[in-house]
């Protein structure tokens, strides 16, 4: 039997005199991710009694230059953001700015054009400006919308999930095509991103099959179901894990099992529990560990979880069943477009609780009731006034007011 006074990682703390006597003593330079003694996992930072000159091993996301349109990326050990120049907004500075935000109740304003905005509604709200309250019993998700966002619900972190968990849920696909896409059903991760080496738990659809993956830090375990019976209206999933062993049962298919690689046995996840999609702009920032490129299309309901075989199943969230946040989530079988009438040939587009009118050329506004001036950028065909000149609409067309030093019908001559 050997008794340790202390265990040191990287280097032993010594005085300068010891360095001189012993020649050169070099500490370890690199990353130590998982540390285990006698099959017990030790958390390198949380369990440490002391330390010096230790930094986060993750490559800062700013090294990948995610910001667009001249945005400046700033990051620390946990968070990052893009500082956007004027005229641009969004997580990645990918959107032209919503100068006058008409959206209410915390909605995400998206500039559909330089003059029209779409309001991506938060959980519990619907309508053109997200001003209508809705009750959601069976959430409806719209996948990845035309602007690149997924609809999602985010619940508080599920506690005590380290050794054992068991989920059960039901889902209804929006259509046959939605079963063939890489659609995320739920995700939770150690740092929220599912990067290589991070612990994560994920469920999704791929090519008409249910895919269940988890990583305890020493490798990913994967179970893939048989193809779904698409004649069924509602599909039922049961899945779980005890230490390294996981299992998945889909509808009336046989139960399938897997054992995760490596020797680690605990799932350590701290992010929120995401249902149907993810909070970030997609597809660039969907969690890497999920490998699902789209949000779910259809309804997910009766989601329940327990973290002990002796526990009752409960809905996620604090308080139970209540999400912390969400975006573009509607009530299953309800259509926001049933309450909206777009004018002048405009088409109503809905995504969960988000709704807007897609106008024909020459029309704009929330309900396509305003004409597009011949001098506006959205006009088809666009005006021909050269850059630096001013387009002035006339009763029968337009004219170009030229800056000093230019002339011609369109200010095209020096």
mmCIF file of C-alpha atoms in Angstrom:
data_model
loop_
_atom_site.group_PDB
_atom_site.id
_atom_site.type_symbol
_atom_site.label_atom_id
_atom_site.label_comp_id
_atom_site.label_asym_id
_atom_site.label_seq_id
_atom_site.Cartn_x
_atom_site.Cartn_y
_atom_site.Cartn_z
ATOM 1 C CA UNK A 1 0.000 0.000 0.000
ATOM 2 C CA UNK A 2 1.368 3.400 -0.982
ATOM 3 C CA UNK A 3 0.200 6.632 0.627
ATOM 4 C CA UNK A 4 0.615 9.883 -1.315
ATOM 5 C CA UNK A 5 1.136 13.182 0.415
ATOM 6 C CA UNK A 6 0.208 15.111 -2.737
ATOM 7 C CA UNK A 7 -0.086 14.494 -6.470
ATOM 8 C CA UNK A 8 1.430 17.136 -8.727
ATOM 9 C CA UNK A 9 0.472 17.642 -12.378
ATOM 10 C CA UNK A 10 2.833 19.381 -14.786
ATOM 11 C CA UNK A 11 5.641 20.290 -12.385
ATOM 12 C CA UNK A 12 6.708 20.044 -8.713
ATOM 13 C CA UNK A 13 6.893 23.387 -6.872
ATOM 14 C CA UNK A 14 10.583 23.921 -6.021
ATOM 15 C CA UNK A 15 12.778 26.787 -4.878
ATOM 16 C CA UNK A 16 15.317 28.524 -7.069
ATOM 17 C CA UNK A 17 18.176 26.878 -5.128
ATOM 18 C CA UNK A 18 16.917 23.420 -6.101
ATOM 19 C CA UNK A 19 16.943 24.416 -9.768
ATOM 20 C CA UNK A 20 20.625 25.386 -9.460
ATOM 21 C CA UNK A 21 21.594 22.187 -7.673
ATOM 22 C CA UNK A 22 19.705 19.770 -9.858
ATOM 23 C CA UNK A 23 20.724 21.301 -13.157
ATOM 24 C CA UNK A 24 17.633 21.893 -15.299
ATOM 25 C CA UNK A 25 14.169 20.747 -14.205
ATOM 26 C CA UNK A 26 11.512 21.254 -16.874
ATOM 27 C CA UNK A 27 7.804 21.255 -16.119
ATOM 28 C CA UNK A 28 5.299 19.729 -18.530
ATOM 29 C CA UNK A 29 4.207 22.043 -21.335
ATOM 30 C CA UNK A 30 0.962 21.047 -23.043
ATOM 31 C CA UNK A 31 -2.595 19.989 -22.235
ATOM 32 C CA UNK A 32 -3.800 17.460 -19.657
ATOM 33 C CA UNK A 33 -7.473 16.811 -20.256
ATOM 34 C CA UNK A 34 -8.599 13.737 -18.257
ATOM 35 C CA UNK A 35 -6.971 12.549 -15.011
ATOM 36 C CA UNK A 36 -7.920 9.311 -13.312
ATOM 37 C CA UNK A 37 -6.549 7.519 -10.209
ATOM 38 C CA UNK A 38 -7.702 3.975 -9.388
ATOM 39 C CA UNK A 39 -10.625 4.340 -11.817
ATOM 40 C CA UNK A 40 -11.745 7.507 -10.068
ATOM 41 C CA UNK A 41 -11.948 10.590 -12.270
ATOM 42 C CA UNK A 42 -10.401 13.697 -10.725
ATOM 43 C CA UNK A 43 -11.484 17.101 -11.997
ATOM 44 C CA UNK A 44 -8.217 18.833 -12.768
ATOM 45 C CA UNK A 45 -9.289 22.348 -11.803
ATOM 46 C CA UNK A 46 -12.171 21.811 -9.368
ATOM 47 C CA UNK A 47 -10.351 19.216 -7.209
ATOM 48 C CA UNK A 48 -6.994 21.010 -7.179
ATOM 49 C CA UNK A 49 -5.713 22.379 -3.856
ATOM 50 C CA UNK A 50 -3.453 24.898 -5.573
ATOM 51 C CA UNK A 51 -1.570 25.692 -8.730
ATOM 52 C CA UNK A 52 0.370 28.226 -10.750
ATOM 53 C CA UNK A 53 0.643 29.333 -14.394
ATOM 54 C CA UNK A 54 -2.207 27.118 -15.627
ATOM 55 C CA UNK A 55 -4.369 28.318 -18.511
ATOM 56 C CA UNK A 56 -7.405 27.028 -20.369
ATOM 57 C CA UNK A 57 -6.270 24.563 -23.035
ATOM 58 C CA UNK A 58 -9.002 25.355 -25.544
ATOM 59 C CA UNK A 59 -8.030 27.175 -28.716
ATOM 60 C CA UNK A 60 -9.870 30.540 -28.513
ATOM 61 C CA UNK A 61 -12.703 30.645 -31.018
ATOM 62 C CA UNK A 62 -11.385 34.012 -32.232
ATOM 63 C CA UNK A 63 -8.469 32.130 -33.774
ATOM 64 C CA UNK A 64 -11.008 30.841 -36.309
ATOM 65 C CA UNK A 65 -11.942 34.451 -37.292
ATOM 66 C CA UNK A 66 -15.729 33.942 -37.085
ATOM 67 C CA UNK A 67 -16.711 37.628 -37.431
ATOM 68 C CA UNK A 68 -17.795 38.887 -40.835
ATOM 69 C CA UNK A 69 -18.032 42.267 -42.530
ATOM 70 C CA UNK A 70 -15.076 43.743 -40.640
ATOM 71 C CA UNK A 71 -16.243 42.673 -37.181
ATOM 72 C CA UNK A 72 -13.659 42.364 -34.404
ATOM 73 C CA UNK A 73 -13.635 39.149 -32.326
ATOM 74 C CA UNK A 74 -13.018 39.377 -28.569
ATOM 75 C CA UNK A 75 -12.786 36.319 -26.280
ATOM 76 C CA UNK A 76 -11.810 35.160 -22.818
ATOM 77 C CA UNK A 77 -11.651 31.668 -21.314
ATOM 78 C CA UNK A 78 -15.423 31.181 -21.397
ATOM 79 C CA UNK A 79 -17.096 33.632 -23.772
ATOM 80 C CA UNK A 80 -16.574 35.412 -27.070
ATOM 81 C CA UNK A 81 -18.394 38.005 -29.130
ATOM 82 C CA UNK A 82 -18.080 40.025 -32.334
ATOM 83 C CA UNK A 83 -17.877 43.799 -32.126
ATOM 84 C CA UNK A 84 -19.676 44.888 -35.280
ATOM 85 C CA UNK A 85 -19.117 47.986 -37.412
ATOM 86 C CA UNK A 86 -22.019 50.263 -38.253
ATOM 87 C CA UNK A 87 -24.690 48.828 -40.545
ATOM 88 C CA UNK A 88 -24.108 45.249 -39.332
ATOM 89 C CA UNK A 89 -25.425 43.168 -36.453
ATOM 90 C CA UNK A 90 -25.882 39.549 -35.393
ATOM 91 C CA UNK A 91 -23.671 37.080 -33.554
ATOM 92 C CA UNK A 92 -21.248 37.043 -36.503
ATOM 93 C CA UNK A 93 -21.922 40.604 -37.829
ATOM 94 C CA UNK A 94 -23.622 38.778 -40.695
ATOM 95 C CA UNK A 95 -26.729 40.969 -40.927
ATOM 96 C CA UNK A 96 -27.395 44.532 -41.983
ATOM 97 C CA UNK A 97 -28.601 46.376 -38.885
ATOM 98 C CA UNK A 98 -32.239 46.808 -37.804
ATOM 99 C CA UNK A 99 -32.032 50.590 -37.446
ATOM 100 C CA UNK A 100 -35.462 51.044 -35.909
ATOM 101 C CA UNK A 101 -36.354 47.792 -34.162
ATOM 102 C CA UNK A 102 -40.142 47.351 -34.394
ATOM 103 C CA UNK A 103 -40.108 43.976 -32.604
ATOM 104 C CA UNK A 104 -41.449 43.621 -29.085
ATOM 105 C CA UNK A 105 -41.096 41.276 -26.099
ATOM 106 C CA UNK A 106 -37.428 40.482 -26.621
ATOM 107 C CA UNK A 107 -37.810 39.241 -30.214
ATOM 108 C CA UNK A 108 -34.802 38.958 -32.522
ATOM 109 C CA UNK A 109 -34.984 41.602 -35.260
ATOM 110 C CA UNK A 110 -33.801 40.374 -38.655
ATOM 111 C CA UNK A 111 -33.452 42.842 -41.564
ATOM 112 C CA UNK A 112 -35.259 41.131 -44.424
ATOM 113 C CA UNK A 113 -34.230 44.061 -46.590
ATOM 114 C CA UNK A 114 -32.774 47.539 -46.006
ATOM 115 C CA UNK A 115 -36.262 48.716 -45.130
ATOM 116 C CA UNK A 116 -38.210 45.682 -43.869
ATOM 117 C CA UNK A 117 -37.579 43.669 -40.719
ATOM 118 C CA UNK A 118 -38.802 40.258 -39.585
ATOM 119 C CA UNK A 119 -39.370 39.554 -35.897
ATOM 120 C CA UNK A 120 -38.167 36.112 -34.765
ATOM 121 C CA UNK A 121 -40.437 35.557 -31.784
ATOM 122 C CA UNK A 122 -39.289 34.415 -28.339
ATOM 123 C CA UNK A 123 -40.967 31.563 -26.437
ATOM 124 C CA UNK A 124 -44.623 32.272 -25.721
ATOM 125 C CA UNK A 125 -45.046 34.994 -28.372
ATOM 126 C CA UNK A 126 -46.272 35.069 -31.963
ATOM 127 C CA UNK A 127 -47.407 37.484 -34.667
ATOM 128 C CA UNK A 128 -45.840 39.958 -37.081
ATOM 129 C CA UNK A 129 -44.338 41.970 -34.198
ATOM 130 C CA UNK A 130 -44.401 39.118 -31.627
ATOM 131 C CA UNK A 131 -47.115 40.959 -29.729
ATOM 132 C CA UNK A 132 -49.507 37.992 -29.415
ATOM 133 C CA UNK A 133 -49.224 35.675 -26.398
ATOM 134 C CA UNK A 134 -49.628 31.937 -27.124
ATOM 135 C CA UNK A 135 -49.887 28.884 -24.863
ATOM 136 C CA UNK A 136 -47.604 26.016 -25.874
ATOM 137 C CA UNK A 137 -48.427 22.493 -24.724
ATOM 138 C CA UNK A 138 -46.827 20.585 -27.599
ATOM 139 C CA UNK A 139 -43.937 22.641 -29.035
ATOM 140 C CA UNK A 140 -43.629 22.914 -32.816
ATOM 141 C CA UNK A 141 -40.157 23.503 -34.301
ATOM 142 C CA UNK A 142 -39.466 24.840 -37.781
ATOM 143 C CA UNK A 143 -35.894 23.633 -38.346
ATOM 144 C CA UNK A 144 -33.474 26.113 -39.885
ATOM 145 C CA UNK A 145 -35.369 29.114 -41.251
ATOM 146 C CA UNK A 146 -34.623 31.089 -44.415
ATOM 147 C CA UNK A 147 -32.473 33.501 -42.376
ATOM 148 C CA UNK A 148 -30.229 30.763 -40.963
ATOM 149 C CA UNK A 149 -31.643 30.542 -37.424
ATOM 150 C CA UNK A 150 -32.993 27.401 -35.757
ATOM 151 C CA UNK A 151 -36.053 27.333 -33.546
ATOM 152 C CA UNK A 152 -35.243 25.983 -30.072
ATOM 153 C CA UNK A 153 -36.140 25.722 -26.402
ATOM 154 C CA UNK A 154 -33.435 26.014 -23.734
ATOM 155 C CA UNK A 155 -33.974 24.487 -20.279
ATOM 156 C CA UNK A 156 -31.808 24.753 -17.170
ATOM 157 C CA UNK A 157 -28.972 22.226 -16.809
ATOM 158 C CA UNK A 158 -30.245 18.770 -15.884
ATOM 159 C CA UNK A 159 -28.710 17.989 -12.447
ATOM 160 C CA UNK A 160 -27.190 14.675 -11.263
ATOM 161 C CA UNK A 161 -26.791 13.308 -14.775
ATOM 162 C CA UNK A 162 -23.188 12.137 -14.231
ATOM 163 C CA UNK A 163 -23.677 8.388 -13.676
ATOM 164 C CA UNK A 164 -27.228 7.599 -14.782
ATOM 165 C CA UNK A 165 -29.980 9.126 -16.876
ATOM 166 C CA UNK A 166 -33.064 7.937 -18.707
ATOM 167 C CA UNK A 167 -35.090 9.973 -21.217
ATOM 168 C CA UNK A 168 -38.389 9.351 -22.924
ATOM 169 C CA UNK A 169 -40.091 11.576 -25.471
ATOM 170 C CA UNK A 170 -42.398 11.640 -28.494
ATOM 171 C CA UNK A 171 -42.054 13.439 -31.799
ATOM 172 C CA UNK A 172 -44.046 14.053 -34.954
ATOM 173 C CA UNK A 173 -42.281 14.876 -38.212
ATOM 174 C CA UNK A 174 -43.360 17.878 -40.251
ATOM 175 C CA UNK A 175 -43.026 15.888 -43.485
ATOM 176 C CA UNK A 176 -41.169 12.997 -45.101
ATOM 177 C CA UNK A 177 -38.304 15.228 -46.212
ATOM 178 C CA UNK A 178 -37.607 16.354 -42.625
ATOM 179 C CA UNK A 179 -36.769 12.743 -41.646
ATOM 180 C CA UNK A 180 -33.931 12.615 -44.179
ATOM 181 C CA UNK A 181 -32.082 15.718 -42.991
ATOM 182 C CA UNK A 182 -29.523 15.979 -40.203
ATOM 183 C CA UNK A 183 -31.912 17.337 -37.581
ATOM 184 C CA UNK A 184 -31.005 18.028 -33.946
ATOM 185 C CA UNK A 185 -33.566 16.778 -31.391
ATOM 186 C CA UNK A 186 -31.740 17.641 -28.147
ATOM 187 C CA UNK A 187 -28.229 18.518 -26.926
ATOM 188 C CA UNK A 188 -26.344 19.287 -23.740
ATOM 189 C CA UNK A 189 -22.583 19.619 -23.383
ATOM 190 C CA UNK A 190 -19.690 20.353 -21.045
ATOM 191 C CA UNK A 191 -18.952 23.789 -22.466
ATOM 192 C CA UNK A 192 -22.006 23.997 -24.668
ATOM 193 C CA UNK A 193 -20.141 23.474 -27.946
ATOM 194 C CA UNK A 194 -19.441 19.728 -28.065
ATOM 195 C CA UNK A 195 -15.824 20.304 -29.103
ATOM 196 C CA UNK A 196 -13.442 17.368 -29.430
ATOM 197 C CA UNK A 197 -12.797 15.867 -26.011
ATOM 198 C CA UNK A 198 -15.711 17.642 -24.316
ATOM 199 C CA UNK A 199 -18.411 15.587 -22.652
ATOM 200 C CA UNK A 200 -21.747 15.834 -24.446
ATOM 201 C CA UNK A 201 -25.094 14.097 -24.935
ATOM 202 C CA UNK A 202 -27.010 14.445 -28.192
ATOM 203 C CA UNK A 203 -30.009 12.986 -30.024
ATOM 204 C CA UNK A 204 -30.965 13.636 -33.641
ATOM 205 C CA UNK A 205 -32.144 12.335 -37.010
ATOM 206 C CA UNK A 206 -29.968 11.283 -39.939
ATOM 207 C CA UNK A 207 -31.230 9.688 -43.171
ATOM 208 C CA UNK A 208 -34.511 8.590 -41.610
ATOM 209 C CA UNK A 209 -32.872 7.015 -38.555
ATOM 210 C CA UNK A 210 -32.596 8.119 -34.924
ATOM 211 C CA UNK A 211 -28.985 8.753 -33.826
ATOM 212 C CA UNK A 212 -27.980 8.808 -30.134
ATOM 213 C CA UNK A 213 -24.447 9.853 -29.126
ATOM 214 C CA UNK A 214 -22.619 10.585 -25.894
ATOM 215 C CA UNK A 215 -19.013 11.282 -24.948
ATOM 216 C CA UNK A 216 -17.731 10.842 -21.393
ATOM 217 C CA UNK A 217 -14.422 12.477 -22.330
ATOM 218 C CA UNK A 218 -12.602 9.434 -23.680
ATOM 219 C CA UNK A 219 -14.433 8.860 -26.960
ATOM 220 C CA UNK A 220 -17.891 9.002 -28.519
ATOM 221 C CA UNK A 221 -20.425 6.173 -28.243
ATOM 222 C CA UNK A 222 -23.050 5.999 -31.004
ATOM 223 C CA UNK A 223 -26.305 4.064 -31.453
ATOM 224 C CA UNK A 224 -28.205 4.312 -34.758
ATOM 225 C CA UNK A 225 -31.738 2.941 -34.998
ATOM 226 C CA UNK A 226 -33.287 1.112 -37.905
ATOM 227 C CA UNK A 227 -35.130 3.353 -40.432
ATOM 228 C CA UNK A 228 -38.234 4.967 -38.991
ATOM 229 C CA UNK A 229 -41.622 3.656 -40.061
ATOM 230 C CA UNK A 230 -42.853 6.860 -41.690
ATOM 231 C CA UNK A 231 -46.442 5.555 -41.791
ATOM 232 C CA UNK A 232 -46.548 6.200 -38.028
ATOM 233 C CA UNK A 233 -47.872 9.614 -37.073
ATOM 234 C CA UNK A 234 -46.094 9.760 -33.709
ATOM 235 C CA UNK A 235 -42.732 8.203 -32.818
ATOM 236 C CA UNK A 236 -41.692 7.211 -29.275
ATOM 237 C CA UNK A 237 -38.082 7.217 -28.072
ATOM 238 C CA UNK A 238 -36.591 5.807 -24.874
ATOM 239 C CA UNK A 239 -32.884 6.117 -24.177
ATOM 240 C CA UNK A 240 -30.518 5.997 -21.244
ATOM 241 C CA UNK A 241 -27.055 5.359 -19.871
ATOM 242 C CA UNK A 242 -25.493 3.848 -16.771
ATOM 243 C CA UNK A 243 -21.771 4.576 -16.494
ATOM 244 C CA UNK A 244 -20.297 3.520 -19.876
ATOM 245 C CA UNK A 245 -23.269 1.487 -21.131
ATOM 246 C CA UNK A 246 -26.022 3.209 -23.135
ATOM 247 C CA UNK A 247 -29.255 2.009 -24.741
ATOM 248 C CA UNK A 248 -31.845 3.240 -27.249
ATOM 249 C CA UNK A 249 -35.328 2.009 -28.112
ATOM 250 C CA UNK A 250 -37.355 3.568 -30.955
ATOM 251 C CA UNK A 251 -41.045 2.737 -31.463
ATOM 252 C CA UNK A 252 -41.414 -1.070 -31.613
ATOM 253 C CA UNK A 253 -37.823 -1.669 -32.701
ATOM 254 C CA UNK A 254 -35.574 -3.864 -30.563
ATOM 255 C CA UNK A 255 -33.547 -2.228 -27.812
ATOM 256 C CA UNK A 256 -29.970 -1.423 -28.971
ATOM 257 C CA UNK A 257 -26.978 -0.993 -26.637
ATOM 258 C CA UNK A 258 -23.424 0.373 -26.788
ATOM 259 C CA UNK A 259 -20.435 0.793 -24.467
ATOM 260 C CA UNK A 260 -18.427 4.009 -24.668
ATOM 261 C CA UNK A 261 -14.680 3.731 -25.429
ATOM 262 C CA UNK A 262 -11.922 4.485 -22.952
ATOM 263 C CA UNK A 263 -12.115 4.178 -19.185
ATOM 264 C CA UNK A 264 -14.046 7.304 -18.135
ATOM 265 C CA UNK A 265 -17.485 6.616 -16.668
ATOM 266 C CA UNK A 266 -18.973 10.024 -15.811
ATOM 267 C CA UNK A 267 -20.871 12.497 -18.011
ATOM 268 C CA UNK A 268 -19.994 16.045 -16.972
ATOM 269 C CA UNK A 269 -22.217 18.558 -18.763
ATOM 270 C CA UNK A 270 -22.922 22.098 -17.620
ATOM 271 C CA UNK A 271 -24.672 23.781 -20.548
ATOM 272 C CA UNK A 272 -28.396 24.270 -20.791
ATOM 273 C CA UNK A 273 -30.519 21.447 -22.219
ATOM 274 C CA UNK A 274 -31.426 22.472 -25.783
ATOM 275 C CA UNK A 275 -34.514 21.008 -27.448
ATOM 276 C CA UNK A 276 -35.199 21.214 -31.197
ATOM 277 C CA UNK A 277 -32.273 23.466 -32.084
ATOM 278 C CA UNK A 278 -29.620 25.721 -30.605
ATOM 279 C CA UNK A 279 -29.296 29.335 -29.485
ATOM 280 C CA UNK A 280 -26.577 30.358 -31.935
ATOM 281 C CA UNK A 281 -26.783 31.314 -35.577
ATOM 282 C CA UNK A 282 -26.479 28.223 -37.774
ATOM 283 C CA UNK A 283 -25.043 26.261 -39.439
ATOM 284 C CA UNK A 284 -21.569 27.493 -38.438
ATOM 285 C CA UNK A 285 -22.124 27.356 -34.693
ATOM 286 C CA UNK A 286 -24.297 24.320 -34.079
ATOM 287 C CA UNK A 287 -22.468 22.212 -31.487
ATOM 288 C CA UNK A 288 -19.638 20.359 -33.221
ATOM 289 C CA UNK A 289 -20.239 17.212 -31.205
ATOM 290 C CA UNK A 290 -23.785 16.936 -32.511
ATOM 291 C CA UNK A 291 -22.895 16.719 -36.228
ATOM 292 C CA UNK A 292 -26.487 17.722 -37.004
ATOM 293 C CA UNK A 293 -26.672 20.681 -39.379
ATOM 294 C CA UNK A 294 -30.327 21.654 -38.937
ATOM 295 C CA UNK A 295 -32.897 22.148 -36.233
ATOM 296 C CA UNK A 296 -35.806 19.741 -35.856
ATOM 297 C CA UNK A 297 -38.833 20.093 -38.150
ATOM 298 C CA UNK A 298 -42.050 19.033 -36.463
ATOM 299 C CA UNK A 299 -43.339 18.598 -32.914
ATOM 300 C CA UNK A 300 -41.466 17.278 -29.854
ATOM 301 C CA UNK A 301 -43.500 16.666 -26.727
ATOM 302 C CA UNK A 302 -43.870 14.657 -23.498
ATOM 303 C CA UNK A 303 -40.126 15.028 -22.866
ATOM 304 C CA UNK A 304 -39.280 13.489 -19.483
ATOM 305 C CA UNK A 305 -36.069 12.540 -17.685
ATOM 306 C CA UNK A 306 -34.920 10.829 -14.508
ATOM 307 C CA UNK A 307 -31.411 10.513 -13.085
ATOM 308 C CA UNK A 308 -32.008 7.503 -10.842
ATOM 309 C CA UNK A 309 -33.821 4.244 -11.504
ATOM 310 C CA UNK A 310 -35.809 4.825 -8.326
ATOM 311 C CA UNK A 311 -36.924 8.333 -9.340
ATOM 312 C CA UNK A 312 -40.134 9.471 -10.960
ATOM 313 C CA UNK A 313 -39.839 10.829 -14.515
ATOM 314 C CA UNK A 314 -40.006 14.635 -14.623
ATOM 315 C CA UNK A 315 -40.109 17.287 -17.329
ATOM 316 C CA UNK A 316 -36.860 19.289 -17.713
ATOM 317 C CA UNK A 317 -36.681 22.870 -16.528
ATOM 318 C CA UNK A 318 -36.795 24.960 -13.353
ATOM 319 C CA UNK A 319 -39.596 25.134 -12.396
ATOM 320 C CA UNK A 320 -40.477 21.789 -13.961
ATOM 321 C CA UNK A 321 -41.571 22.039 -17.607
ATOM 322 C CA UNK A 322 -40.623 25.708 -17.990
ATOM 323 C CA UNK A 323 -37.848 26.647 -20.460
ATOM 324 C CA UNK A 324 -35.439 29.479 -19.718
ATOM 325 C CA UNK A 325 -35.724 30.807 -23.264
ATOM 326 C CA UNK A 326 -36.681 29.905 -26.809
ATOM 327 C CA UNK A 327 -37.078 31.199 -30.344
ATOM 328 C CA UNK A 328 -39.651 30.648 -33.108
ATOM 329 C CA UNK A 329 -41.448 27.828 -31.271
ATOM 330 C CA UNK A 330 -45.167 27.428 -31.947
ATOM 331 C CA UNK A 331 -47.985 25.201 -30.777
ATOM 332 C CA UNK A 332 -48.262 21.920 -32.693
ATOM 333 C CA UNK A 333 -50.979 21.936 -35.386
ATOM 334 C CA UNK A 334 -51.517 25.700 -35.054
ATOM 335 C CA UNK A 335 -50.727 27.985 -37.992
ATOM 336 C CA UNK A 336 -49.814 31.643 -37.367
ATOM 337 C CA UNK A 337 -50.590 32.312 -41.043
ATOM 338 C CA UNK A 338 -54.258 31.601 -40.378
ATOM 339 C CA UNK A 339 -54.375 34.999 -38.639
ATOM 340 C CA UNK A 340 -52.342 36.920 -41.271
ATOM 341 C CA UNK A 341 -53.499 38.128 -44.681
ATOM 342 C CA UNK A 342 -50.720 39.344 -46.961
ATOM 343 C CA UNK A 343 -51.822 41.793 -49.682
ATOM 344 C CA UNK A 344 -50.912 42.328 -53.340
ATOM 345 C CA UNK A 345 -49.843 38.766 -54.020
ATOM 346 C CA UNK A 346 -47.598 38.454 -50.949
ATOM 347 C CA UNK A 347 -47.114 34.989 -49.466
ATOM 348 C CA UNK A 348 -47.341 34.256 -45.744
ATOM 349 C CA UNK A 349 -44.249 32.442 -44.415
ATOM 350 C CA UNK A 350 -44.296 30.828 -40.976
ATOM 351 C CA UNK A 351 -41.630 29.161 -38.858
ATOM 352 C CA UNK A 352 -42.920 27.990 -35.495
ATOM 353 C CA UNK A 353 -44.320 31.158 -33.924
ATOM 354 C CA UNK A 354 -42.531 33.501 -36.343
ATOM 355 C CA UNK A 355 -44.583 34.803 -39.260
ATOM 356 C CA UNK A 356 -44.020 37.356 -42.042
ATOM 357 C CA UNK A 357 -45.198 38.295 -45.530
ATOM 358 C CA UNK A 358 -42.894 37.604 -48.467
ATOM 359 C CA UNK A 359 -43.820 40.356 -50.919
ATOM 360 C CA UNK A 360 -43.803 40.328 -54.706
ATOM 361 C CA UNK A 361 -41.457 42.682 -56.553
ATOM 362 C CA UNK A 362 -42.617 46.290 -56.228
ATOM 363 C CA UNK A 363 -44.236 45.835 -52.802
ATOM 364 C CA UNK A 364 -42.964 46.098 -49.228
ATOM 365 C CA UNK A 365 -44.176 46.519 -45.656
ATOM 366 C CA UNK A 366 -45.394 44.064 -43.020
ATOM 367 C CA UNK A 367 -48.445 43.129 -45.133
ATOM 368 C CA UNK A 368 -47.077 44.080 -48.596
ATOM 369 C CA UNK A 369 -49.214 47.194 -48.757
ATOM 370 C CA UNK A 370 -46.507 49.753 -49.605
ATOM 371 C CA UNK A 371 -45.049 50.308 -53.072
ATOM 372 C CA UNK A 372 -41.293 50.230 -53.639
ATOM 373 C CA UNK A 373 -40.004 53.495 -55.079
ATOM 374 C CA UNK A 374 -38.034 53.305 -58.321
ATOM 375 C CA UNK A 375 -35.070 54.821 -56.439
ATOM 376 C CA UNK A 376 -35.028 52.275 -53.601
ATOM 377 C CA UNK A 377 -32.444 49.462 -53.657
ATOM 378 C CA UNK A 378 -35.202 46.820 -53.630
ATOM 379 C CA UNK A 379 -36.742 48.070 -56.868
ATOM 380 C CA UNK A 380 -36.582 45.604 -59.768
ATOM 381 C CA UNK A 381 -34.927 46.590 -62.061
ATOM 382 C CA UNK A 382 -32.608 48.803 -59.949
ATOM 383 C CA UNK A 383 -31.986 52.411 -60.911
ATOM 384 C CA UNK A 384 -28.829 53.178 -62.944
ATOM 385 C CA UNK A 385 -27.557 56.263 -61.126
ATOM 386 C CA UNK A 386 -23.845 55.857 -60.483
ATOM 387 C CA UNK A 387 -22.450 55.664 -56.966
ATOM 388 C CA UNK A 388 -22.154 59.096 -55.411
ATOM 389 C CA UNK A 389 -25.137 60.499 -57.319
ATOM 390 C CA UNK A 390 -28.658 60.896 -55.982
ATOM 391 C CA UNK A 391 -31.672 59.148 -57.508
ATOM 392 C CA UNK A 392 -34.787 61.351 -57.532
ATOM 393 C CA UNK A 393 -38.154 59.728 -58.413
ATOM 394 C CA UNK A 394 -40.364 61.425 -61.023
ATOM 395 C CA UNK A 395 -44.001 60.763 -62.005
ATOM 396 C CA UNK A 396 -42.749 58.803 -65.014
ATOM 397 C CA UNK A 397 -39.409 57.379 -63.922
ATOM 398 C CA UNK A 398 -36.466 59.056 -62.201
ATOM 399 C CA UNK A 399 -33.537 61.399 -62.716
ATOM 400 C CA UNK A 400 -29.996 61.397 -61.360
ATOM 401 C CA UNK A 401 -28.561 64.427 -59.532
ATOM 402 C CA UNK A 402 -24.836 64.299 -60.194
ATOM 403 C CA UNK A 403 -22.052 65.220 -57.763
ATOM 404 C CA UNK A 404 -19.490 67.870 -58.718
ATOM 405 C CA UNK A 405 -17.236 66.682 -61.535
ATOM 406 C CA UNK A 406 -19.675 64.263 -63.221
ATOM 407 C CA UNK A 407 -22.387 64.589 -65.837
ATOM 408 C CA UNK A 408 -24.553 62.465 -68.121
ATOM 409 C CA UNK A 409 -27.962 60.868 -67.756
ATOM 410 C CA UNK A 410 -26.698 58.542 -65.033
ATOM 411 C CA UNK A 411 -23.703 60.645 -63.926
ATOM 412 C CA UNK A 412 -21.502 58.208 -65.776
ATOM 413 C CA UNK A 413 -19.265 60.821 -67.442
ATOM 414 C CA UNK A 414 -16.365 62.726 -65.917
#
